[in-house]
Coordinates of C-alpha atoms in Angstrom, one line a residue:
X11 CA -72.8 165.9 74.5
X12 CA -72.3 163.9 71.2
X13 CA -71.3 167.1 69.3
X14 CA -68.8 168.0 72.0
X15 CA -67.2 164.5 71.8
X16 CA -66.9 164.7 68.0
X17 CA -65.1 168.1 68.3
X18 CA -62.4 166.9 70.7
X19 CA -60.3 165.0 68.1
X20 CA -61.9 166.1 64.9
X21 CA -60.1 167.6 62.0
X22 CA -62.7 170.4 61.7
X23 CA -62.0 173.9 62.8
X24 CA -63.4 174.6 66.4
X25 CA -64.7 178.0 65.3
X26 CA -66.5 177.5 62.0
X27 CA -66.5 173.7 61.9
X28 CA -64.9 173.6 58.4
X29 CA -62.3 171.1 57.5
X30 CA -58.8 172.5 56.9
X31 CA -57.2 175.7 58.1
X32 CA -59.4 178.8 58.6
X33 CA -58.5 182.4 59.1
X34 CA -58.6 183.4 62.7
X35 CA -59.2 179.8 64.0
X36 CA -56.6 177.3 65.3
X37 CA -57.0 173.8 64.0
X38 CA -57.1 171.1 66.7
X39 CA -55.4 168.4 64.6
X40 CA -53.6 168.1 61.2
X41 CA -56.3 168.0 58.6
X42 CA -57.4 164.8 56.7
X43 CA -55.9 162.2 59.0
X44 CA -57.3 158.9 57.7
X45 CA -58.4 156.1 59.9
X46 CA -57.2 152.5 59.1
X47 CA -59.7 150.4 57.3
X48 CA -60.5 147.3 59.3
X49 CA -60.2 144.6 56.6
X50 CA -60.4 141.9 59.2
X51 CA -63.8 143.0 60.6
X52 CA -65.5 140.0 59.2
X53 CA -63.6 137.6 61.5
X54 CA -65.4 136.8 64.7
X55 CA -64.0 138.4 67.8
X56 CA -63.4 135.7 70.4
X57 CA -61.6 137.9 73.0
X58 CA -63.6 141.0 74.1
X59 CA -60.7 142.2 76.2
X60 CA -58.4 142.5 73.2
X61 CA -56.2 145.6 73.1
X62 CA -57.1 148.7 71.1
X63 CA -55.1 151.4 69.5
X64 CA -55.6 155.0 70.8
X65 CA -54.5 158.2 69.0
X66 CA -53.4 161.3 70.8
X67 CA -52.2 164.7 69.7
X68 CA -49.3 165.0 67.1
X69 CA -49.9 161.5 65.8
X70 CA -48.9 159.9 69.1
X71 CA -50.4 156.5 69.4
X72 CA -50.5 153.8 72.1
X73 CA -51.9 150.3 72.7
X74 CA -54.1 149.7 75.7
X75 CA -55.8 146.7 77.1
X76 CA -59.6 146.5 77.7
X77 CA -60.0 144.6 80.9
X78 CA -63.6 145.8 81.4
X79 CA -64.6 144.4 78.0
X80 CA -66.1 147.8 76.9
X81 CA -67.9 147.7 73.5
X82 CA -65.4 150.1 71.9
X83 CA -65.5 151.1 68.2
X84 CA -63.5 153.3 66.0
X85 CA -64.0 157.0 66.9
X86 CA -64.9 156.6 70.6
X87 CA -63.3 159.1 73.0
X88 CA -61.9 157.1 76.0
X89 CA -60.0 157.8 79.2
X90 CA -56.9 155.7 79.5
X91 CA -54.2 155.1 82.1
X92 CA -51.3 157.5 82.2
X93 CA -48.3 158.1 84.5
X94 CA -49.5 159.7 86.5
X95 CA -53.3 160.2 86.2
X96 CA -55.3 159.6 83.0
X97 CA -55.2 160.8 79.5
X98 CA -57.9 161.4 76.8
X99 CA -57.6 159.8 73.4
X100 CA -59.6 158.5 70.4
X101 CA -59.9 154.8 69.4
X102 CA -58.5 154.4 65.9
X103 CA -58.2 150.5 65.6
X104 CA -59.9 147.5 67.1
X105 CA -60.1 143.7 66.6
X106 CA -57.5 141.5 65.0
X107 CA -55.9 144.4 63.2
X108 CA -54.4 145.7 66.4
X109 CA -52.4 142.5 66.9
X110 CA -50.8 142.9 63.5
X111 CA -50.1 146.6 64.2
X112 CA -48.4 145.8 67.5
X113 CA -46.2 143.2 65.8
X114 CA -45.3 145.8 63.2
X115 CA -44.4 148.4 65.9
X116 CA -42.2 145.8 67.8
X117 CA -44.5 145.4 70.8
X118 CA -44.2 141.9 72.3
X119 CA -47.5 139.9 72.7
X120 CA -46.9 139.1 76.3
X121 CA -45.9 142.6 77.4
X122 CA -48.0 144.4 80.0
X123 CA -50.2 147.2 78.5
X124 CA -51.9 150.1 80.2
X125 CA -55.6 150.0 80.6
X126 CA -58.6 151.7 79.2
X127 CA -60.6 153.1 82.1
X128 CA -63.9 154.1 80.6
X129 CA -65.5 156.0 77.8
X130 CA -64.9 159.7 78.4
X131 CA -67.4 161.5 80.5
X132 CA -68.5 165.1 80.1
X133 CA -66.3 166.3 83.1
X134 CA -63.3 164.4 81.6
X135 CA -63.8 166.3 78.3
X136 CA -64.2 169.6 80.1
X137 CA -60.9 169.2 81.9
X138 CA -59.2 168.2 78.7
X139 CA -60.5 171.3 76.9
X140 CA -59.2 173.5 79.7
X141 CA -55.8 171.9 79.5
X142 CA -55.6 172.2 75.7
X143 CA -56.5 175.9 75.9
X144 CA -53.2 176.6 77.7
X145 CA -51.0 174.9 75.2
X146 CA -50.2 177.8 72.9
X147 CA -49.4 180.3 75.6
X148 CA -47.2 177.7 77.3
X149 CA -45.2 177.1 74.1
X150 CA -44.6 180.8 73.7
X151 CA -43.4 181.2 77.3
X152 CA -41.2 178.1 77.0
X153 CA -39.5 179.4 73.9
X154 CA -38.6 182.6 75.7
X155 CA -37.1 180.7 78.6
X156 CA -35.0 178.5 76.3
X157 CA -33.7 181.6 74.5
X158 CA -32.7 183.2 77.8
X159 CA -30.8 180.1 78.8
X160 CA -29.0 180.1 75.4
X161 CA -30.0 176.6 74.4
X162 CA -29.7 175.6 70.7
X163 CA -33.2 174.1 70.4
X164 CA -36.6 175.0 69.2
X165 CA -39.7 174.1 71.0
X166 CA -42.2 173.2 68.3
X167 CA -45.3 172.3 70.3
X168 CA -46.8 171.5 73.7
X169 CA -49.2 168.7 74.6
X170 CA -51.1 168.7 77.9
X171 CA -52.3 165.4 79.4
X172 CA -56.0 164.9 79.6
X173 CA -56.2 165.6 83.4
X174 CA -53.8 168.6 83.1
X175 CA -51.2 167.2 85.4
X176 CA -48.5 166.6 82.8
X177 CA -47.1 168.5 79.7
X178 CA -45.0 167.1 76.9
X179 CA -42.7 169.6 75.2
X180 CA -41.7 168.7 71.6
X181 CA -38.5 170.2 70.5
X182 CA -36.1 170.2 67.5
X183 CA -32.3 170.2 68.0
X184 CA -29.4 169.4 65.7
X185 CA -27.0 168.6 68.6
X186 CA -27.3 167.2 72.1
X187 CA -28.9 169.7 74.5
X188 CA -28.6 169.8 78.3
X189 CA -32.0 170.9 79.3
X190 CA -32.0 169.9 83.0
X191 CA -32.1 173.5 84.1
X192 CA -34.8 174.2 81.6
X193 CA -37.0 171.4 83.1
X194 CA -36.6 172.8 86.6
X195 CA -37.6 176.3 85.4
X196 CA -40.6 175.0 83.4
X197 CA -41.9 172.9 86.3
X198 CA -41.7 175.9 88.7
X199 CA -43.3 178.2 86.2
X200 CA -46.3 176.0 85.0
X201 CA -46.7 173.8 88.1
X202 CA -47.0 170.6 86.1
X203 CA -44.9 167.5 85.4
X204 CA -42.5 168.1 82.4
X205 CA -41.5 165.6 79.7
X206 CA -39.2 166.6 76.8
X207 CA -39.5 164.7 73.5
X208 CA -37.3 165.3 70.5
X209 CA -38.9 165.2 67.0
X210 CA -37.5 165.4 63.6
X211 CA -37.9 167.8 60.7
X212 CA -40.5 165.6 59.1
X213 CA -42.8 165.7 62.1
X214 CA -42.3 169.5 62.3
X215 CA -43.3 169.9 58.7
X216 CA -46.3 167.8 59.2
X217 CA -47.4 169.8 62.2
X218 CA -47.0 173.1 60.3
X219 CA -48.4 171.9 56.9
X220 CA -48.0 173.4 53.5
X221 CA -48.3 172.7 49.7
X222 CA -46.0 170.3 48.0
X223 CA -44.5 170.6 44.4
X224 CA -47.4 168.4 43.2
X225 CA -49.8 171.2 44.1
X226 CA -51.5 169.2 46.9
X227 CA -51.3 169.4 50.7
X228 CA -48.2 167.7 52.2
X229 CA -48.6 164.0 52.8
X230 CA -47.2 164.4 56.3
X231 CA -49.9 166.9 57.2
X232 CA -52.8 165.3 55.4
X233 CA -52.7 161.5 55.8
X234 CA -49.3 160.2 56.9
X235 CA -49.0 159.3 60.6
X236 CA -45.9 157.2 60.5
X237 CA -42.6 158.1 58.7
X238 CA -40.3 155.7 57.0
X239 CA -36.7 156.5 56.3
X240 CA -36.0 157.5 52.7
X241 CA -32.6 156.9 51.0
X242 CA -31.0 158.0 47.8
X243 CA -31.3 154.4 46.5
X244 CA -34.9 155.1 45.9
X245 CA -34.1 158.0 43.6
X246 CA -31.4 156.0 41.8
X247 CA -33.7 153.1 41.2
X248 CA -36.3 155.4 39.6
X249 CA -33.5 157.0 37.4
X250 CA -34.0 160.5 38.9
X251 CA -31.6 163.3 38.8
X252 CA -29.4 163.6 41.9
X253 CA -30.3 167.2 42.4
X254 CA -30.9 167.9 46.1
X255 CA -33.2 170.9 45.4
X256 CA -35.6 168.6 43.4
X257 CA -35.3 165.6 45.7
X258 CA -35.7 167.5 49.0
X259 CA -39.1 168.5 50.5
X260 CA -40.1 171.4 52.6
X261 CA -38.5 169.7 55.6
X262 CA -35.1 169.8 53.8
X263 CA -35.1 166.0 53.8
X264 CA -35.7 163.6 51.0
X265 CA -39.4 163.5 49.8
X266 CA -41.5 160.8 51.4
X267 CA -43.1 160.2 48.0
X268 CA -39.9 158.7 46.7
X269 CA -40.8 155.5 48.4
X270 CA -44.3 155.2 46.9
X271 CA -43.3 153.9 43.5
X272 CA -40.1 152.1 44.3
X273 CA -41.7 148.6 44.2
X274 CA -43.2 149.3 40.7
X275 CA -39.9 150.5 39.3
X276 CA -38.1 147.5 40.9
X277 CA -40.4 145.0 39.2
X278 CA -40.2 146.9 35.8
X279 CA -36.4 147.1 35.9
X280 CA -36.2 143.3 36.1
X281 CA -37.6 143.2 32.5
X282 CA -34.7 145.3 31.1
X283 CA -31.3 144.0 30.1
X284 CA -28.3 144.4 32.4
X285 CA -26.2 147.6 32.1
X286 CA -22.9 145.8 31.6
X287 CA -24.0 143.9 28.4
X288 CA -22.5 145.2 25.2
X289 CA -24.5 144.7 21.9
X290 CA -22.4 143.6 18.9
X291 CA -23.5 144.6 15.4
X292 CA -21.7 144.7 12.0
X293 CA -21.3 148.5 12.4
X294 CA -19.6 148.2 15.8
X295 CA -20.3 147.9 19.5
X296 CA -23.2 149.6 21.4
X297 CA -23.0 150.4 25.1
X298 CA -25.9 150.8 27.6
X299 CA -26.6 154.5 28.0
X300 CA -30.1 155.2 29.4
X301 CA -33.3 153.2 30.1
X302 CA -36.9 154.2 30.1
X303 CA -38.1 151.8 32.8
X304 CA -41.9 152.1 32.5
X305 CA -41.8 152.3 28.7
X306 CA -39.4 149.3 28.5
X307 CA -37.0 150.9 26.1
X308 CA -33.3 151.2 26.3
X309 CA -31.0 153.8 24.6
X310 CA -27.5 152.6 23.4
X311 CA -24.5 154.6 22.5
X312 CA -21.4 153.8 20.4
X313 CA -19.2 155.4 23.1
X314 CA -18.9 154.4 26.8
X315 CA -18.5 157.9 28.2
X316 CA -20.4 160.3 26.0
X317 CA -23.7 160.0 24.0
X318 CA -22.8 159.2 20.4
X319 CA -25.0 157.8 17.7
X320 CA -27.8 157.1 20.2
X321 CA -30.3 154.3 19.2
X322 CA -33.4 153.6 21.2
X323 CA -34.8 150.1 21.0
X324 CA -37.4 147.9 22.9
X325 CA -36.3 145.6 25.6
X326 CA -37.5 142.6 23.6
X327 CA -35.3 143.7 20.7
X328 CA -32.3 144.0 23.1
X329 CA -32.8 140.5 24.5
X330 CA -33.1 139.2 20.9
X331 CA -29.8 140.7 19.9
X332 CA -28.1 139.4 23.1
X333 CA -29.3 135.9 22.3
X334 CA -27.9 136.2 18.7
X335 CA -24.6 137.5 20.0
X336 CA -24.2 134.5 22.3
X337 CA -24.6 132.3 19.2
X338 CA -21.8 134.3 17.5
X339 CA -24.2 136.2 15.1
X340 CA -23.9 139.9 14.6
X341 CA -27.0 141.8 13.5
X342 CA -27.0 144.4 10.7
X343 CA -28.4 147.1 13.0
X344 CA -30.0 147.6 16.4
X345 CA -33.2 149.2 15.2
X346 CA -35.3 146.7 13.3
X347 CA -37.5 149.2 11.6
X348 CA -39.4 146.7 9.5
X349 CA -40.3 144.6 12.4
X350 CA -41.4 147.6 14.4
X351 CA -43.7 148.7 11.7
X352 CA -45.3 145.3 11.5
X353 CA -45.8 145.3 15.2
X354 CA -47.3 148.7 15.0
X355 CA -49.8 147.6 12.3
X356 CA -50.7 144.6 14.4
X357 CA -51.3 146.5 17.5
X358 CA -53.6 149.1 16.0
X359 CA -55.4 149.4 12.7
X360 CA -58.2 151.8 11.8
X361 CA -60.3 149.4 9.7
X362 CA -63.7 151.1 9.6
X363 CA -62.4 154.7 10.0
X364 CA -63.9 155.5 13.4
X365 CA -61.2 158.1 14.1
X366 CA -62.5 160.5 11.5
X367 CA -64.9 163.0 12.9
X368 CA -66.3 163.9 9.5
X369 CA -66.8 160.4 8.3
X370 CA -70.6 160.8 8.2
X371 CA -70.3 164.0 6.1
X372 CA -68.1 162.3 3.6
X373 CA -70.6 159.5 3.1
X374 CA -73.4 161.9 2.4
X375 CA -71.4 163.8 -0.2
X376 CA -70.5 160.6 -2.0
X377 CA -74.2 159.5 -2.2
X378 CA -75.2 162.9 -3.8
X379 CA -72.5 162.6 -6.4
X380 CA -73.6 159.1 -7.3
X381 CA -77.2 160.2 -7.8
X382 CA -76.3 163.0 -10.2
X383 CA -74.1 160.7 -12.2
X384 CA -76.8 158.0 -12.5
X385 CA -79.4 160.5 -13.7
X386 CA -77.0 161.9 -16.4
X387 CA -76.0 158.4 -17.4
X388 CA -79.6 157.3 -17.8
X389 CA -80.5 160.4 -19.8
X390 CA -77.6 160.3 -22.3
X391 CA -78.5 156.9 -24.0
X392 CA -82.0 158.1 -24.7
X393 CA -80.7 161.2 -26.4
X394 CA -78.3 159.1 -28.5
X395 CA -81.2 156.9 -29.6
X396 CA -83.3 159.8 -30.7
X397 CA -80.5 161.5 -32.6
X398 CA -80.7 159.4 -35.9
X399 CA -84.5 160.2 -36.1
X400 CA -83.7 163.9 -36.4
X401 CA -81.0 163.2 -39.0
X402 CA -83.5 161.7 -41.4
X403 CA -85.2 165.0 -41.9
X404 CA -84.1 168.2 -43.7
X405 CA -81.8 169.9 -41.2
X406 CA -80.8 172.9 -43.3
X407 CA -84.0 174.8 -42.8
X408 CA -84.1 174.2 -39.0
X409 CA -81.0 175.6 -37.2
X410 CA -82.6 175.1 -33.8
X411 CA -82.8 171.3 -34.4
X412 CA -79.1 171.2 -35.2
X413 CA -78.3 172.8 -31.9
X414 CA -80.6 170.4 -30.0
X415 CA -79.1 167.5 -31.8
X416 CA -75.5 168.5 -31.2
X417 CA -76.0 169.3 -27.5
X418 CA -76.5 165.7 -26.3
X419 CA -73.3 164.6 -28.2
X420 CA -71.2 167.3 -26.5
X421 CA -72.7 166.3 -23.1
X422 CA -71.9 162.6 -23.8
X423 CA -68.4 163.5 -24.8
X424 CA -67.6 165.5 -21.6
X425 CA -65.8 163.5 -19.0
X426 CA -67.7 163.0 -15.8
X427 CA -71.2 163.4 -17.5
X428 CA -73.5 161.0 -19.2
X429 CA -72.0 157.6 -20.2
X430 CA -68.6 157.7 -18.5
X431 CA -67.4 154.6 -20.3
X432 CA -68.1 156.0 -23.8
X433 CA -66.4 159.3 -22.9
X434 CA -63.2 157.7 -21.7
X435 CA -63.0 155.1 -24.5
X436 CA -60.9 156.1 -27.6
X437 CA -62.8 156.3 -30.9
X438 CA -62.8 153.1 -33.0
X439 CA -63.1 152.8 -36.8
X440 CA -66.4 151.4 -37.8
X441 CA -67.4 149.5 -40.9
X442 CA -69.7 151.5 -43.1
X443 CA -72.9 149.8 -44.4
X444 CA -75.6 151.1 -46.6
X445 CA -77.7 152.6 -43.9
X446 CA -74.8 154.5 -42.4
X447 CA -73.8 155.7 -45.9
X448 CA -77.3 157.1 -46.4
X449 CA -77.3 158.8 -43.1
X450 CA -73.9 160.3 -43.8
X451 CA -75.2 161.6 -47.2
X452 CA -78.2 163.2 -45.4
X453 CA -75.9 165.0 -43.0
X454 CA -73.8 166.4 -45.8

């Protein structure tokens, strides 16, 4: 019983129970319809007979009173009053949030509402399932009848009432249609009460579904249940190109997503200078050309009609120039490059070099080089101190000693080895004393 109740108004496929569309299976409801989050659920409910919101097929909703004080919660399948008979729907909103929704939909607080009879019983759900099984065949037959009568209309969907005594035919038409004869033929053919309801292109696109230019499922078929009119002013406010092929959706109307970011752009545009303000510089006049609203930058041109000598500056710089112009001061140029560089340095500075991926490898190499230099530097002074001792002896008979004695000198004189300070320092003339004279005579 519980599984059957869940499947009546679920977005899962009746055949394989998978969300979304499946091959060979008809979806019962547009996929992904979100329920409203009751953000007033923490408030105590004083009136147990408060009205509730009930959802039917094709995003049709209604507000019903609860005179029996049934403990209804979101997701319950209920039998509600209809004209005539009863209908089956699902509770989508309860509590204080319903009052706000009724005010938004224009329902007066004192108006008389239809009643919620009971929570749906098994026999109510069985009748409802039998009625819904005839919807597709009824729609095909109704289309054929409308075509025979030559009516300029398209029947998009059929919805049977919960007890099967009434059928709602949803149609699309560009002009006014006289379907009085059609209603008589449909009533005689299907033996039910007929109601015709016209829908727009947005509702039709939401019923069919599809993939939008963003690569995701259409908003009207995935989560939107109520449609708001979209105007070209939303596109102009966001500085979009007035190309109808880019602004129109699959329903041939303006995209619903144009309204999603209008408030953000409206707030950001207040922080930009006005379009009719002309900036005065020593080089000439600059006119407002194009803004980047979210980046808070403005591009100015030296010509009103065509882009010439374009200069892009921050909004803060533009306000600064406007204030100076009001004081009668003309700036040298619009782009204050020096100030922008200073701001860039203040905003970001890589002090410790964390952006380098090889910073640890570089530090290791530096340590190795320092160790080699220290070892050579410590070895070279010892060789220089030992050098005069070998000079005291007779070096003519020992050529190997001369090679050993000259090798440390050459090593000490090479740049980058041994004592680096002595290698880079130019030779200085030294005073000769007696000891050095004797050593010089020995070398000769």
